[in-house]
mmCIF file of C-alpha atoms and ligand atoms in Angstrom:
data_model
loop_
_atom_site.group_PDB
_atom_site.id
_atom_site.type_symbol
_atom_site.label_atom_id
_atom_site.label_comp_id
_atom_site.label_asym_id
_atom_site.label_seq_id
_atom_site.Cartn_x
_atom_site.Cartn_y
_atom_site.Cartn_z
ATOM 1 C CA MET U 1 0.000 0.000 0.000
ATOM 2 C CA GLU U 2 1.194 3.511 -0.754
ATOM 3 C CA GLN U 3 2.338 5.125 2.482
ATOM 4 C CA ASP U 4 0.613 8.329 3.526
ATOM 5 C CA THR U 5 3.312 10.879 4.255
ATOM 6 C CA GLN U 6 1.076 13.923 4.110
ATOM 7 C CA ASN U 7 0.331 15.418 7.482
ATOM 8 C CA ASP U 8 -2.248 17.941 6.351
ATOM 9 C CA ASN U 9 -4.738 15.456 4.890
ATOM 10 C CA PRO U 10 -7.337 13.909 7.186
ATOM 11 C CA LEU U 11 -6.273 10.452 8.365
ATOM 12 C CA ASP U 12 -8.364 7.821 6.657
ATOM 13 C CA MET U 13 -8.958 5.075 9.203
ATOM 14 C CA THR U 14 -11.815 3.532 7.266
ATOM 15 C CA THR U 15 -9.335 1.420 5.306
ATOM 16 C CA ARG U 16 -9.702 -2.083 6.678
ATOM 17 C CA ALA U 17 -7.016 -3.685 4.525
ATOM 18 C CA LYS U 18 -4.338 -5.745 6.197
ATOM 19 C CA ASP U 19 -1.714 -3.814 4.244
ATOM 20 C CA SER U 20 -2.652 -0.641 6.136
ATOM 21 C CA PRO U 21 0.243 1.061 7.939
ATOM 22 C CA TRP U 22 -1.215 0.011 11.301
ATOM 23 C CA TYR U 23 -1.345 -3.723 10.643
ATOM 24 C CA ALA U 24 1.597 -5.306 12.510
ATOM 25 C CA HIS U 25 2.848 -8.333 10.589
ATOM 26 C CA ASP U 26 5.690 -9.299 12.900
ATOM 27 C CA VAL U 27 3.848 -10.374 16.050
ATOM 28 C CA ALA U 28 7.021 -11.521 17.803
ATOM 29 C CA ALA U 29 8.492 -8.016 17.445
ATOM 30 C CA VAL U 30 5.528 -6.484 19.319
ATOM 31 C CA LEU U 31 5.302 -9.123 22.051
ATOM 32 C CA GLN U 32 7.086 -7.894 25.191
ATOM 33 C CA PRO U 33 8.827 -10.383 27.537
ATOM 34 C CA GLN U 34 6.456 -9.701 30.460
ATOM 35 C CA THR U 35 3.439 -10.325 28.208
ATOM 36 C CA ARG U 36 4.917 -13.607 27.033
ATOM 37 C CA SER U 37 5.481 -14.602 30.623
ATOM 38 C CA MET U 38 1.908 -13.589 31.596
ATOM 39 C CA LEU U 39 0.487 -15.678 28.757
ATOM 40 C CA GLN U 40 2.459 -18.654 29.990
ATOM 41 C CA THR U 41 1.599 -18.288 33.668
ATOM 42 C CA HIS U 42 -1.876 -16.682 33.733
ATOM 43 C CA ALA U 43 -3.261 -18.233 30.536
ATOM 44 C CA ASN U 44 -1.251 -21.480 30.541
ATOM 45 C CA ILE U 45 -0.225 -21.156 26.887
ATOM 46 C CA LEU U 46 2.764 -23.248 25.870
ATOM 47 C CA PRO U 47 5.727 -21.087 24.750
ATOM 48 C CA ASP U 48 5.682 -22.499 21.211
ATOM 49 C CA ASP U 49 1.947 -21.795 20.837
ATOM 50 C CA ILE U 50 1.994 -18.138 21.902
ATOM 51 C CA ILE U 51 2.454 -16.442 18.521
ATOM 52 C CA ALA U 52 -0.265 -18.564 16.869
ATOM 53 C CA HIS U 53 -2.579 -17.893 19.832
ATOM 54 C CA ILE U 54 -2.091 -14.142 19.364
ATOM 55 C CA GLU U 55 -2.697 -14.423 15.600
ATOM 56 C CA VAL U 56 -5.959 -16.337 16.123
ATOM 57 C CA THR U 57 -7.108 -13.800 18.711
ATOM 58 C CA ARG U 58 -6.327 -10.868 16.439
ATOM 59 C CA SER U 59 -8.304 -12.501 13.625
ATOM 60 C CA LYS U 60 -11.332 -12.836 15.921
ATOM 61 C CA ALA U 61 -10.996 -9.234 17.089
ATOM 62 C CA TRP U 62 -10.462 -8.019 13.501
ATOM 63 C CA ALA U 63 -13.627 -9.826 12.398
ATOM 64 C CA LEU U 64 -15.527 -8.120 15.224
ATOM 65 C CA ALA U 65 -14.051 -4.640 14.841
ATOM 66 C CA PRO U 66 -11.222 -3.958 12.362
ATOM 67 C CA TYR U 67 -9.884 -0.933 14.244
ATOM 68 C CA PRO U 68 -6.319 0.240 13.556
ATOM 69 C CA SER U 69 -5.453 -0.640 17.186
ATOM 70 C CA VAL U 70 -6.637 -4.225 16.653
ATOM 71 C CA GLY U 71 -4.379 -4.625 13.626
ATOM 72 C CA ALA U 72 -1.526 -2.826 15.364
ATOM 73 C CA LEU U 73 -1.734 -5.206 18.376
ATOM 74 C CA THR U 74 -1.730 -2.274 20.806
ATOM 75 C CA TRP U 75 -3.947 -4.425 23.073
ATOM 76 C CA LEU U 76 -1.304 -7.124 23.416
ATOM 77 C CA ASN U 77 1.027 -5.572 25.984
ATOM 78 C CA PRO U 78 -0.441 -4.109 29.191
ATOM 79 C CA TYR U 79 0.520 -0.434 29.005
ATOM 80 C CA LEU U 80 0.113 -0.113 32.775
ATOM 81 C CA THR U 81 3.607 -1.610 33.057
ATOM 82 C CA LEU U 82 4.975 1.526 31.330
ATOM 83 C CA HIS U 83 2.990 3.964 33.455
ATOM 84 C CA LEU U 84 4.484 6.415 35.943
ATOM 85 C CA SER U 85 1.934 5.177 38.524
ATOM 86 C CA HIS U 86 2.410 1.459 37.903
ATOM 87 C CA ASP U 87 3.746 0.682 41.393
ATOM 88 C CA LEU U 88 1.052 2.772 43.088
ATOM 89 C CA VAL U 89 -1.792 1.094 41.163
ATOM 90 C CA LEU U 90 -0.427 -2.405 41.739
ATOM 91 C CA GLU U 91 -0.014 -1.781 45.460
ATOM 92 C CA LYS U 92 -3.482 -0.229 45.864
ATOM 93 C CA VAL U 93 -5.324 -2.882 43.855
ATOM 94 C CA LYS U 94 -3.466 -5.666 45.673
ATOM 95 C CA SER U 95 -4.642 -4.070 48.924
ATOM 96 C CA GLY U 96 -8.273 -4.178 47.810
ATOM 97 C CA ALA U 97 -8.872 -0.914 45.912
ATOM 98 C CA THR U 98 -11.600 -1.091 43.268
ATOM 99 C CA ILE U 99 -10.511 -0.391 39.700
ATOM 100 C CA LEU U 100 -12.511 0.242 36.524
ATOM 101 C CA ASP U 101 -10.808 -0.292 33.150
ATOM 102 C CA CYS U 102 -12.482 2.221 30.801
ATOM 103 C CA ALA U 103 -12.913 0.972 27.196
ATOM 104 C CA CYS U 104 -11.095 -2.158 28.318
ATOM 105 C CA MET U 105 -11.419 -4.186 25.086
ATOM 106 C CA ILE U 106 -9.948 -7.569 26.201
ATOM 107 C CA ALA U 107 -8.708 -5.973 29.462
ATOM 108 C CA PRO U 108 -4.973 -6.744 29.273
ATOM 109 C CA ASP U 109 -4.188 -4.525 32.241
ATOM 110 C CA LEU U 110 -6.708 -6.197 34.550
ATOM 111 C CA ARG U 111 -5.253 -9.584 33.612
ATOM 112 C CA TYR U 112 -1.790 -8.208 34.319
ATOM 113 C CA LEU U 113 -2.868 -6.990 37.787
ATOM 114 C CA ALA U 114 -4.482 -10.348 38.527
ATOM 115 C CA SER U 115 -1.345 -12.171 37.395
ATOM 116 C CA ARG U 116 0.590 -10.067 39.941
ATOM 117 C CA GLY U 117 -1.677 -11.194 42.778
ATOM 118 C CA ALA U 118 -4.439 -8.541 42.850
ATOM 119 C CA PRO U 119 -7.987 -9.807 43.548
ATOM 120 C CA ALA U 120 -10.117 -9.790 40.378
ATOM 121 C CA GLU U 121 -13.312 -9.541 42.487
ATOM 122 C CA ARG U 122 -12.690 -5.812 42.804
ATOM 123 C CA MET U 123 -11.919 -5.278 39.117
ATOM 124 C CA TYR U 124 -14.409 -3.897 36.600
ATOM 125 C CA GLY U 125 -14.206 -3.110 32.921
ATOM 126 C CA PHE U 126 -16.498 -1.584 30.330
ATOM 127 C CA ASP U 127 -16.490 -1.296 26.569
ATOM 128 C CA ILE U 128 -19.005 -0.324 23.926
ATOM 129 C CA GLU U 129 -18.229 -3.580 22.122
ATOM 130 C CA ALA U 130 -19.160 -6.487 24.419
ATOM 131 C CA GLY U 131 -17.813 -9.088 21.969
ATOM 132 C CA PHE U 132 -14.317 -8.161 23.160
ATOM 133 C CA PHE U 133 -15.029 -9.602 26.616
ATOM 134 C CA ASP U 134 -15.504 -13.085 25.127
ATOM 135 C CA ILE U 135 -12.381 -12.756 23.039
ATOM 136 C CA GLY U 136 -10.543 -11.804 26.248
ATOM 137 C CA PHE U 137 -11.807 -14.892 28.070
ATOM 138 C CA ASP U 138 -10.552 -17.065 25.205
ATOM 139 C CA PHE U 139 -7.247 -15.223 24.966
ATOM 140 C CA TYR U 140 -6.473 -15.457 28.677
ATOM 141 C CA ARG U 141 -8.237 -18.809 29.110
ATOM 142 C CA ASP U 142 -9.817 -17.669 32.354
ATOM 143 C CA ARG U 143 -13.563 -17.654 31.629
ATOM 144 C CA GLU U 144 -14.325 -20.036 34.504
ATOM 145 C CA ARG U 145 -11.966 -18.470 37.029
ATOM 146 C CA TRP U 146 -12.303 -14.737 36.321
ATOM 147 C CA HIS U 147 -14.190 -13.073 39.182
ATOM 148 C CA GLY U 148 -14.189 -9.533 37.834
ATOM 149 C CA SER U 149 -17.130 -7.894 36.023
ATOM 150 C CA PHE U 150 -17.505 -6.493 32.525
ATOM 151 C CA PHE U 151 -20.180 -4.042 31.385
ATOM 152 C CA GLU U 152 -21.274 -3.194 27.881
ATOM 153 C CA ALA U 153 -21.490 0.590 27.995
ATOM 154 C CA ASP U 154 -20.888 3.745 26.008
ATOM 155 C CA GLY U 155 -18.556 5.929 28.069
ATOM 156 C CA THR U 156 -19.753 9.085 26.330
ATOM 157 C CA LYS U 157 -23.335 8.678 27.588
ATOM 158 C CA PRO U 158 -24.530 10.040 30.951
ATOM 159 C CA LEU U 159 -23.818 7.321 33.539
ATOM 160 C CA SER U 160 -27.467 7.074 34.577
ATOM 161 C CA GLU U 161 -28.337 6.000 31.011
ATOM 162 C CA THR U 162 -25.834 3.138 31.002
ATOM 163 C CA LYS U 163 -25.123 -0.064 32.908
ATOM 164 C CA LEU U 164 -22.348 1.857 34.660
ATOM 165 C CA ALA U 165 -24.968 3.553 36.848
ATOM 166 C CA VAL U 166 -24.479 0.810 39.474
ATOM 167 C CA LEU U 167 -20.805 1.759 39.807
ATOM 168 C CA LYS U 168 -21.384 5.482 40.385
ATOM 169 C CA GLY U 169 -19.205 6.798 43.206
ATOM 170 C CA LYS U 170 -17.770 3.344 43.957
ATOM 171 C CA MET U 171 -14.387 3.228 42.196
ATOM 172 C CA ASP U 172 -11.058 4.008 43.856
ATOM 173 C CA ILE U 173 -9.208 3.996 40.530
ATOM 174 C CA LEU U 174 -10.280 4.687 36.961
ATOM 175 C CA TRP U 175 -7.789 3.285 34.479
ATOM 176 C CA CYS U 176 -8.357 4.852 31.080
ATOM 177 C CA PRO U 177 -6.066 3.324 28.446
ATOM 178 C CA LYS U 178 -6.129 4.406 24.803
ATOM 179 C CA PHE U 179 -9.714 5.612 24.984
ATOM 180 C CA LEU U 180 -9.938 9.379 25.290
ATOM 181 C CA HIS U 181 -7.533 9.873 22.369
ATOM 182 C CA LEU U 182 -10.394 8.762 20.117
ATOM 183 C CA PHE U 183 -11.900 12.227 20.624
ATOM 184 C CA ASP U 184 -11.125 15.884 20.056
ATOM 185 C CA ARG U 185 -9.998 18.063 22.964
ATOM 186 C CA ALA U 186 -13.469 19.274 23.978
ATOM 187 C CA GLN U 187 -14.893 15.757 23.953
ATOM 188 C CA GLN U 188 -11.910 14.348 25.896
ATOM 189 C CA ILE U 189 -12.746 16.826 28.648
ATOM 190 C CA ALA U 190 -16.497 16.108 28.454
ATOM 191 C CA VAL U 191 -15.997 12.320 28.649
ATOM 192 C CA SER U 192 -13.506 12.716 31.525
ATOM 193 C CA CYS U 193 -16.079 14.803 33.441
ATOM 194 C CA ASN U 194 -18.660 12.083 32.841
ATOM 195 C CA LEU U 195 -16.379 9.277 34.031
ATOM 196 C CA VAL U 196 -15.292 11.201 37.147
ATOM 197 C CA GLY U 197 -18.786 10.427 38.518
ATOM 198 C CA LEU U 198 -17.695 6.790 38.881
ATOM 199 C CA LEU U 199 -14.979 7.645 41.403
ATOM 200 C CA ARG U 200 -15.464 7.659 45.141
ATOM 201 C CA SER U 201 -15.871 11.262 46.157
ATOM 202 C CA VAL U 202 -12.918 11.207 48.567
ATOM 203 C CA THR U 203 -9.383 12.585 48.629
ATOM 204 C CA GLY U 204 -7.001 10.157 46.988
ATOM 205 C CA SER U 205 -9.317 8.732 44.310
ATOM 206 C CA LEU U 206 -7.336 8.310 41.106
ATOM 207 C CA PHE U 207 -8.091 8.899 37.429
ATOM 208 C CA ILE U 208 -5.190 7.391 35.529
ATOM 209 C CA GLY U 209 -4.814 7.687 31.767
ATOM 210 C CA SER U 210 -2.549 6.382 29.039
ATOM 211 C CA GLN U 211 -2.976 7.281 25.380
ATOM 212 C CA ASN U 212 -1.390 8.670 22.230
ATOM 213 C CA GLY U 213 0.152 12.070 22.792
ATOM 214 C CA ARG U 214 2.205 14.605 20.836
ATOM 215 C CA PRO U 215 5.262 16.667 21.832
ATOM 216 C CA VAL U 216 3.343 19.761 20.647
ATOM 217 C CA PRO U 217 -0.428 19.535 21.261
ATOM 218 C CA GLU U 218 -2.271 18.907 18.041
ATOM 219 C CA GLU U 219 -5.865 18.599 16.877
ATOM 220 C CA MET U 220 -5.626 16.105 13.993
ATOM 221 C CA PRO U 221 -8.319 15.792 11.345
ATOM 222 C CA VAL U 222 -9.578 12.313 10.499
ATOM 223 C CA LYS U 223 -11.740 11.363 7.578
ATOM 224 C CA GLU U 224 -15.449 11.599 8.290
ATOM 225 C CA GLY U 225 -16.853 8.317 9.622
ATOM 226 C CA SER U 226 -13.399 6.949 10.505
ATOM 227 C CA LEU U 227 -13.984 6.888 14.227
ATOM 228 C CA GLY U 228 -17.432 5.358 14.458
ATOM 229 C CA HIS U 229 -18.734 8.444 16.271
ATOM 230 C CA GLY U 230 -19.593 11.895 15.061
ATOM 231 C CA GLN U 231 -16.138 13.419 15.518
ATOM 232 C CA ASN U 232 -13.763 14.329 12.736
ATOM 233 C CA SER U 233 -10.678 15.089 14.746
ATOM 234 C CA ILE U 234 -8.518 13.490 17.410
ATOM 235 C CA PHE U 235 -6.480 15.475 19.896
ATOM 236 C CA GLY U 236 -2.925 14.642 20.869
ATOM 237 C CA ALA U 237 -1.906 16.411 24.074
ATOM 238 C CA ASN U 238 1.408 16.669 25.906
ATOM 239 C CA ALA U 239 2.049 16.673 29.649
ATOM 240 C CA GLU U 240 1.524 20.434 30.105
ATOM 241 C CA GLU U 241 -1.669 20.384 28.066
ATOM 242 C CA MET U 242 -2.972 17.513 30.174
ATOM 243 C CA GLN U 243 -2.503 19.716 33.270
ATOM 244 C CA ARG U 244 -4.612 22.425 31.596
ATOM 245 C CA MET U 245 -7.278 19.934 30.564
ATOM 246 C CA TRP U 246 -7.587 18.618 34.109
ATOM 247 C CA ALA U 247 -7.898 22.150 35.434
ATOM 248 C CA GLU U 248 -10.948 22.392 33.145
ATOM 249 C CA VAL U 249 -12.281 19.021 34.347
ATOM 250 C CA GLY U 250 -11.928 20.319 37.904
ATOM 251 C CA GLU U 251 -13.746 23.573 37.135
ATOM 252 C CA ARG U 252 -16.615 21.792 35.424
ATOM 253 C CA THR U 253 -17.051 19.121 38.090
ATOM 254 C CA GLY U 254 -16.413 21.374 41.100
ATOM 255 C CA THR U 255 -13.409 19.269 42.145
ATOM 256 C CA LYS U 256 -9.639 19.804 42.559
ATOM 257 C CA TRP U 257 -6.950 17.491 41.239
ATOM 258 C CA GLU U 258 -3.228 17.069 41.605
ATOM 259 C CA VAL U 259 -1.949 15.982 38.200
ATOM 260 C CA GLU U 260 1.307 14.332 37.248
ATOM 261 C CA ALA U 261 1.888 13.667 33.554
ATOM 262 C CA ARG U 262 4.659 12.627 31.197
ATOM 263 C CA LEU U 263 5.126 11.851 27.523
ATOM 264 C CA LEU U 264 6.952 8.591 26.879
ATOM 265 C CA ASP U 265 8.654 8.138 23.515
ATOM 266 C CA LEU U 266 7.622 4.591 22.587
ATOM 267 C CA ARG U 267 10.771 4.154 20.472
ATOM 268 C CA THR U 268 12.765 4.102 23.705
ATOM 269 C CA VAL U 269 10.926 0.999 24.932
ATOM 270 C CA GLY U 270 10.926 -0.904 21.642
ATOM 271 C CA LEU U 271 7.231 -0.353 20.977
ATOM 272 C CA HIS U 272 7.376 1.899 17.942
ATOM 273 C CA VAL U 273 9.032 1.911 14.537
ATOM 274 C CA GLU U 274 8.480 4.785 12.098
ATOM 275 C CA ASP U 275 7.605 3.949 8.489
ATOM 276 C CA GLY U 276 6.785 7.414 7.179
ATOM 277 C CA SER U 277 3.023 6.922 7.476
ATOM 278 C CA TRP U 278 0.607 9.372 9.123
ATOM 279 C CA TYR U 279 -0.548 6.658 11.521
ATOM 280 C CA LYS U 280 2.951 5.940 12.771
ATOM 281 C CA ARG U 281 3.670 9.652 13.081
ATOM 282 C CA VAL U 282 0.791 10.167 15.501
ATOM 283 C CA THR U 283 1.248 7.012 17.584
ATOM 284 C CA GLY U 284 4.895 7.244 18.629
ATOM 285 C CA TYR U 285 4.306 8.853 22.043
ATOM 286 C CA ASN U 286 2.451 7.498 25.035
ATOM 287 C CA LEU U 287 0.959 10.266 27.159
ATOM 288 C CA GLN U 288 0.475 9.161 30.745
ATOM 289 C CA TRP U 289 -1.146 11.018 33.582
ATOM 290 C CA THR U 290 -2.359 10.488 37.092
ATOM 291 C CA ALA U 291 -5.020 12.841 38.404
ATOM 292 C CA ARG U 292 -5.438 12.529 42.175
ATOM 293 C CA LEU U 293 -8.549 13.953 43.728
ATOM 294 C CA VAL U 294 -7.564 16.430 46.437
ATOM 295 C CA GLU U 295 -10.872 18.248 46.978
ATOM 296 C CA ALA U 296 -14.139 16.498 46.272
HETATM 297 C C1 LIG X 301 -7.764 1.691 21.071
HETATM 298 S S1 LIG X 301 -8.863 0.537 21.799
HETATM 299 C C2 LIG X 301 -8.125 0.398 23.427
HETATM 300 C C3 LIG X 301 -8.422 -0.921 24.065
HETATM 301 C C4 LIG X 301 -7.783 -1.169 25.430
HETATM 302 N N1 LIG X 301 -8.208 -0.164 26.389
HETATM 303 C C5 LIG X 301 -6.287 -1.222 25.364
HETATM 304 O O1 LIG X 301 -5.639 -0.545 26.131
HETATM 305 O O2 LIG X 301 -5.757 -1.971 24.547
HETATM 306 C C6 LIG X 301 -10.285 1.536 22.069
HETATM 307 C C7 LIG X 301 -11.425 0.814 22.728
HETATM 308 O O3 LIG X 301 -12.446 1.776 22.982
HETATM 309 C C8 LIG X 301 -13.696 1.155 22.795
HETATM 310 N N2 LIG X 301 -14.669 2.259 22.616
HETATM 311 C C9 LIG X 301 -14.776 3.118 21.569
HETATM 312 N N3 LIG X 301 -15.747 4.021 21.800
HETATM 313 C C10 LIG X 301 -16.256 3.732 23.013
HETATM 314 C C11 LIG X 301 -17.272 4.320 23.800
HETATM 315 N N4 LIG X 301 -17.948 5.378 23.380
HETATM 316 N N5 LIG X 301 -17.539 3.779 25.007
HETATM 317 C C12 LIG X 301 -16.855 2.699 25.440
HETATM 318 N N6 LIG X 301 -15.889 2.095 24.737
HETATM 319 C C13 LIG X 301 -15.579 2.609 23.536
HETATM 320 C C14 LIG X 301 -13.473 0.271 21.590
HETATM 321 O O4 LIG X 301 -14.460 -0.732 21.468
HETATM 322 C C15 LIG X 301 -12.073 -0.276 21.894
HETATM 323 O O5 LIG X 301 -12.129 -1.457 22.637
#
């Protein structure tokens, strides 16, 4: 496929071809050692079967929803392991904190936490596409022993109109991986404000995010219909911009937050290779932040 090197044209993510720039052909190159180990210990997959198991799972996910991220295998490695608050989250969840994985897809990060000894009973996940939960059970081979809960829900809708209503005010930690970057800046703030209602209204509740970012904040046009919702642009923020966005979330929700954020260059951890395409240009940085509620 001809590579798209133009940055001013809207990104066309409606292309579902496997020769798209986002389709990762070398699975072994994406698979990180800790993910391999988790698949052996948590899912009991034999070492020689792991690559084929990933391929089969991607085919099922691709048939359900051929998103760029599905083809790119961004769901394979739990990005929580890269996060500035990894140790804090692991310690809190192991000690019984409740956690909700927002737009969890197959919930790699919840499986990672469980594989490190955290109780799944206090883990929740939601996604607009419930078929991913089944694919996750098959991938991690834990359907019969998984004690966490998954909800089919649209995170952009008011909580009271979704199945998430039962979780309102009950979560200690919201983990929001690769979800809000599907929206423009205004919508990222609006969805964050909506999801904040799921957190316990006490000092120390955490809203933790991980998503594509940019060294210089950028609103990036995407071809109409690419995203499956009404928006035609996605926003890439940097750490400073994330501070400003959370100041706005605080103002709108009448809350105060302490925010720590950083932009991780994914090339430095072996998770990104440029190929000159638009897609690769906008996915090379992982923006991470931890917003800690200080005044409810
Ligand atoms: C890029 S994937 C990220 C999946 C997973 N969180 C991860 O880290 O690999 C985006 C996910 O958002 C889900 N999604 C998209 N729009 C949504 C919405 N409005 N509400 C809930 N989930 C949504 C998709 O179904 C998909 O699973």
